[in-house]
Amino acid sequence: MDVREASARPRAGRRAARRESRLFLFSAFAESLLTGVWVVLAALPVVTLLPAFAAGCAHLRRHLDGERATWRDFLAGLREATRAGWRFSLLWWAALALLAFDLRVARSGALPGGSALIAVSVAGTLTAIVLGLRTAAQWRPGLGWSAVARAAARRGLGADLGGSLLLAGGLAVVTVAAWQLLPLVAPAVGALAACAVAVDRRRGPAEPSAAEPKPTPRRAGRRSS
């Protein structure tokens, strides 16, 4: 009887762990869908798209880490990201507009080698979008967006090209969702933000990100709040 009870305890513990894991995954999925709605609403002024995406990624990180993650925290993060990154966001949109103009000229047939120019414009547009999203996901308060963008470009086009391809696949999902039914864009954007957080956390412990602020040492004799 004692042997049976002893063998049943580990099984019960494993079942409880699996149940908690499923509940956590479902909670994270539901939170990502809600975050997508917040990101879409915050991105309505268009120029705030990258700051809104950065605030959404920060919200999901807090939720995954077991920290407080409310809509007030999202708004506070959005204000800080917008204040620090509106210039970078404008430059990003200007680059996308230029690439869109190049694509339109290439499709018009006014220039020779239109097929090659179309391919280059599409690849450049996709690369600019993915790197912009990676920059937003890697941004932390107190850091410059330009420095984070350089770090994201080095990683996204070099050491972690697979993560950039995952984000490109997420963009395809958002595009299909918008094409099928426009309201599906909100949850799809939330799933894309969760994908960006997962890609950002793919790096190993021996490979710190340039986008993470260094922890400030605590002074002796003071309690942390």
C-alpha positions as a Python dict, from the first residue, in 0.01 Angstrom:
ca = {
    (1, 'M'): (0, 0, 0),
    (2, 'D'): (281, 237, 87),
    (3, 'V'): (460, 155, -238),
    (4, 'R'): (148, 231, -439),
    (5, 'E'): (98, 562, -262),
    (6, 'A'): (462, 654, -314),
    (7, 'S'): (439, 579, -687),
    (8, 'A'): (108, 763, -721),
    (9, 'R'): (242, 1087, -572),
    (10, 'P'): (489, 1162, -857),
    (11, 'R'): (215, 1090, -1113),
    (12, 'A'): (-24, 1326, -935),
    (13, 'G'): (248, 1590, -924),
    (14, 'R'): (313, 1555, -1297),
    (15, 'R'): (-59, 1580, -1374),
    (16, 'A'): (-86, 1894, -1163),
    (17, 'A'): (219, 2043, -1337),
    (18, 'R'): (71, 1969, -1681),
    (19, 'R'): (-261, 2122, -1574),
    (20, 'E'): (-89, 2438, -1453),
    (21, 'S'): (113, 2454, -1775),
    (22, 'R'): (-202, 2432, -1986),
    (23, 'L'): (-371, 2703, -1780),
    (24, 'F'): (-66, 2927, -1814),
    (25, 'L'): (-51, 2878, -2191),
    (26, 'F'): (-422, 2950, -2226),
    (27, 'S'): (-383, 3262, -2009),
    (28, 'A'): (-90, 3381, -2222),
    (29, 'F'): (-289, 3321, -2541),
    (30, 'A'): (-591, 3512, -2410),
    (31, 'E'): (-366, 3797, -2293),
    (32, 'S'): (-204, 3819, -2636),
    (33, 'L'): (-545, 3851, -2803),
    (34, 'L'): (-644, 4133, -2565),
    (35, 'T'): (-307, 4299, -2617),
    (36, 'G'): (-369, 4295, -2992),
    (37, 'V'): (-685, 4501, -2943),
    (38, 'W'): (-494, 4756, -2735),
    (39, 'V'): (-211, 4775, -2989),
    (40, 'V'): (-450, 4829, -3281),
    (41, 'L'): (-636, 5106, -3097),
    (42, 'A'): (-311, 5275, -2994),
    (43, 'A'): (-180, 5250, -3352),
    (44, 'L'): (-476, 5430, -3508),
    (45, 'P'): (-277, 5757, -3541),
    (46, 'V'): (-44, 5548, -3766),
    (47, 'V'): (275, 5718, -3648),
    (48, 'T'): (232, 5545, -3312),
    (49, 'L'): (236, 5194, -3462),
    (50, 'L'): (590, 5105, -3351),
    (51, 'P'): (552, 5257, -3000),
    (52, 'A'): (219, 5076, -2962),
    (53, 'F'): (381, 4749, -3067),
    (54, 'A'): (667, 4811, -2821),
    (55, 'A'): (416, 4875, -2540),
    (56, 'G'): (228, 4558, -2633),
    (57, 'C'): (544, 4347, -2625),
    (58, 'A'): (641, 4498, -2288),
    (59, 'H'): (293, 4416, -2154),
    (60, 'L'): (324, 4054, -2264),
    (61, 'R'): (672, 4026, -2110),
    (62, 'R'): (535, 4149, -1777),
    (63, 'H'): (250, 3899, -1797),
    (64, 'L'): (484, 3610, -1876),
    (65, 'D'): (719, 3709, -1593),
    (66, 'G'): (436, 3718, -1341),
    (67, 'E'): (455, 4095, -1292),
    (68, 'R'): (166, 4339, -1276),
    (69, 'A'): (28, 4387, -1626),
    (70, 'T'): (-280, 4610, -1650),
    (71, 'W'): (-413, 4848, -1912),
    (72, 'R'): (-276, 5137, -1705),
    (73, 'D'): (73, 4987, -1730),
    (74, 'F'): (20, 4949, -2104),
    (75, 'L'): (-77, 5316, -2136),
    (76, 'A'): (224, 5424, -1930),
    (77, 'G'): (451, 5217, -2153),
    (78, 'L'): (284, 5358, -2463),
    (79, 'R'): (343, 5716, -2349),
    (80, 'E'): (709, 5648, -2277),
    (81, 'A'): (766, 5459, -2602),
    (82, 'T'): (593, 5733, -2805),
    (83, 'R'): (788, 6010, -2636),
    (84, 'A'): (1118, 5834, -2703),
    (85, 'G'): (1047, 5684, -3045),
    (86, 'W'): (819, 5912, -3248),
    (87, 'R'): (1111, 6041, -3457),
    (88, 'F'): (1230, 5690, -3534),
    (89, 'S'): (872, 5591, -3618),
    (90, 'L'): (845, 5878, -3866),
    (91, 'L'): (1170, 5774, -4035),
    (92, 'W'): (1046, 5415, -4052),
    (93, 'W'): (722, 5521, -4218),
    (94, 'A'): (916, 5744, -4460),
    (95, 'A'): (1133, 5447, -4560),
    (96, 'L'): (824, 5234, -4618),
    (97, 'A'): (665, 5511, -4827),
    (98, 'L'): (980, 5536, -5040),
    (99, 'L'): (986, 5160, -5093),
    (100, 'A'): (617, 5164, -5185),
    (101, 'F'): (685, 5440, -5439),
    (102, 'D'): (969, 5235, -5588),
    (103, 'L'): (737, 4936, -5615),
    (104, 'R'): (472, 5144, -5791),
    (105, 'V'): (727, 5277, -6040),
    (106, 'A'): (859, 4927, -6104),
    (107, 'R'): (510, 4792, -6170),
    (108, 'S'): (433, 5074, -6411),
    (109, 'G'): (692, 4948, -6659),
    (110, 'A'): (849, 5291, -6698),
    (111, 'L'): (1194, 5159, -6609),
    (112, 'P'): (1390, 4871, -6763),
    (113, 'G'): (1440, 4566, -6546),
    (114, 'G'): (1104, 4607, -6380),
    (115, 'S'): (1084, 4247, -6255),
    (116, 'A'): (1414, 4271, -6068),
    (117, 'L'): (1315, 4610, -5922),
    (118, 'I'): (984, 4466, -5806),
    (119, 'A'): (1162, 4181, -5630),
    (120, 'V'): (1408, 4418, -5465),
    (121, 'S'): (1131, 4654, -5353),
    (122, 'V'): (921, 4373, -5205),
    (123, 'A'): (1221, 4225, -5025),
    (124, 'G'): (1324, 4567, -4896),
    (125, 'T'): (973, 4645, -4772),
    (126, 'L'): (944, 4312, -4591),
    (127, 'T'): (1290, 4356, -4438),
    (128, 'A'): (1209, 4710, -4318),
    (129, 'I'): (881, 4595, -4158),
    (130, 'V'): (1040, 4295, -3983),
    (131, 'L'): (1335, 4498, -3853),
    (132, 'G'): (1098, 4770, -3732),
    (133, 'L'): (897, 4512, -3537),
    (134, 'R'): (1213, 4356, -3396),
    (135, 'T'): (1331, 4700, -3286),
    (136, 'A'): (1001, 4765, -3109),
    (137, 'A'): (1014, 4426, -2937),
    (138, 'Q'): (1372, 4481, -2818),
    (139, 'W'): (1324, 4839, -2703),
    (140, 'R'): (1339, 4907, -2330),
    (141, 'P'): (1271, 5232, -2141),
    (142, 'G'): (1575, 5455, -2119),
    (143, 'L'): (1732, 5333, -2444),
    (144, 'G'): (1760, 5514, -2776),
    (145, 'W'): (1558, 5369, -3060),
    (146, 'S'): (1841, 5419, -3310),
    (147, 'A'): (2085, 5213, -3102),
    (148, 'V'): (1823, 4941, -3053),
    (149, 'A'): (1751, 4943, -3428),
    (150, 'R'): (2120, 4885, -3508),
    (151, 'A'): (2133, 4595, -3264),
    (152, 'A'): (1810, 4451, -3406),
    (153, 'A'): (1943, 4478, -3762),
    (154, 'R'): (2267, 4301, -3673),
    (155, 'R'): (2080, 4021, -3503),
    (156, 'G'): (1785, 4001, -3740),
    (157, 'L'): (2000, 3983, -4054),
    (158, 'G'): (2279, 3775, -3904),
    (159, 'A'): (2275, 3569, -3588),
    (160, 'D'): (1898, 3519, -3573),
    (161, 'L'): (1778, 3519, -3931),
    (162, 'G'): (1537, 3240, -3840),
    (163, 'G'): (1361, 3470, -3594),
    (164, 'S'): (1314, 3727, -3869),
    (165, 'L'): (1161, 3458, -4089),
    (166, 'L'): (921, 3369, -3806),
    (167, 'L'): (811, 3732, -3785),
    (168, 'A'): (768, 3741, -4163),
    (169, 'G'): (537, 3441, -4129),
    (170, 'G'): (344, 3627, -3859),
    (171, 'L'): (305, 3923, -4093),
    (172, 'A'): (162, 3686, -4354),
    (173, 'V'): (-94, 3567, -4098),
    (174, 'V'): (-195, 3927, -4018),
    (175, 'T'): (-229, 4002, -4391),
    (176, 'V'): (-449, 3696, -4451),
    (177, 'A'): (-661, 3781, -4146),
    (178, 'A'): (-715, 4136, -4272),
    (179, 'W'): (-804, 4004, -4617),
    (180, 'Q'): (-1056, 3753, -4480),
    (181, 'L'): (-1222, 3966, -4212),
    (182, 'L'): (-1095, 4304, -4095),
    (183, 'P'): (-1182, 4261, -3723),
    (184, 'L'): (-950, 3959, -3715),
    (185, 'V'): (-656, 4199, -3745),
    (186, 'A'): (-665, 4280, -3372),
    (187, 'P'): (-615, 3925, -3240),
    (188, 'A'): (-368, 3855, -3521),
    (189, 'V'): (-159, 4156, -3415),
    (190, 'G'): (-165, 4026, -3058),
    (191, 'A'): (-36, 3691, -3178),
    (192, 'L'): (232, 3876, -3377),
    (193, 'A'): (339, 4064, -3061),
    (194, 'A'): (364, 3732, -2875),
    (195, 'C'): (573, 3598, -3163),
    (196, 'A'): (802, 3902, -3141),
    (197, 'V'): (849, 3849, -2766),
    (198, 'A'): (932, 3483, -2826),
    (199, 'V'): (1182, 3577, -3097),
    (200, 'D'): (1341, 3835, -2868),
    (201, 'R'): (1384, 3570, -2598),
    (202, 'R'): (1546, 3318, -2832),
    (203, 'R'): (1893, 3446, -2745),
    (204, 'G'): (2093, 3244, -2495),
    (205, 'P'): (2222, 3362, -2158),
    (206, 'A'): (2571, 3405, -2300),
    (207, 'E'): (2445, 3642, -2567),
    (208, 'P'): (2304, 3952, -2397),
    (209, 'S'): (2105, 4193, -2606),
    (210, 'A'): (2225, 4545, -2659),
    (211, 'A'): (1863, 4645, -2613),
    (212, 'E'): (1853, 4547, -2247),
    (213, 'P'): (1945, 4811, -1989),
    (214, 'K'): (2211, 4720, -1740),
    (215, 'P'): (2071, 4655, -1393),
    (216, 'T'): (2145, 4934, -1148),
    (217, 'P'): (2321, 4815, -832),
    (218, 'R'): (2128, 4858, -509),
    (219, 'R'): (2280, 5066, -236),
    (220, 'A'): (2350, 4895, 91),
    (221, 'G'): (2111, 4972, 370),
    (222, 'R'): (1817, 5055, 141),
    (223, 'R'): (1521, 4834, 79),
    (224, 'S'): (1385, 4783, -270),
    (225, 'S'): (1028, 4886, -312),
}
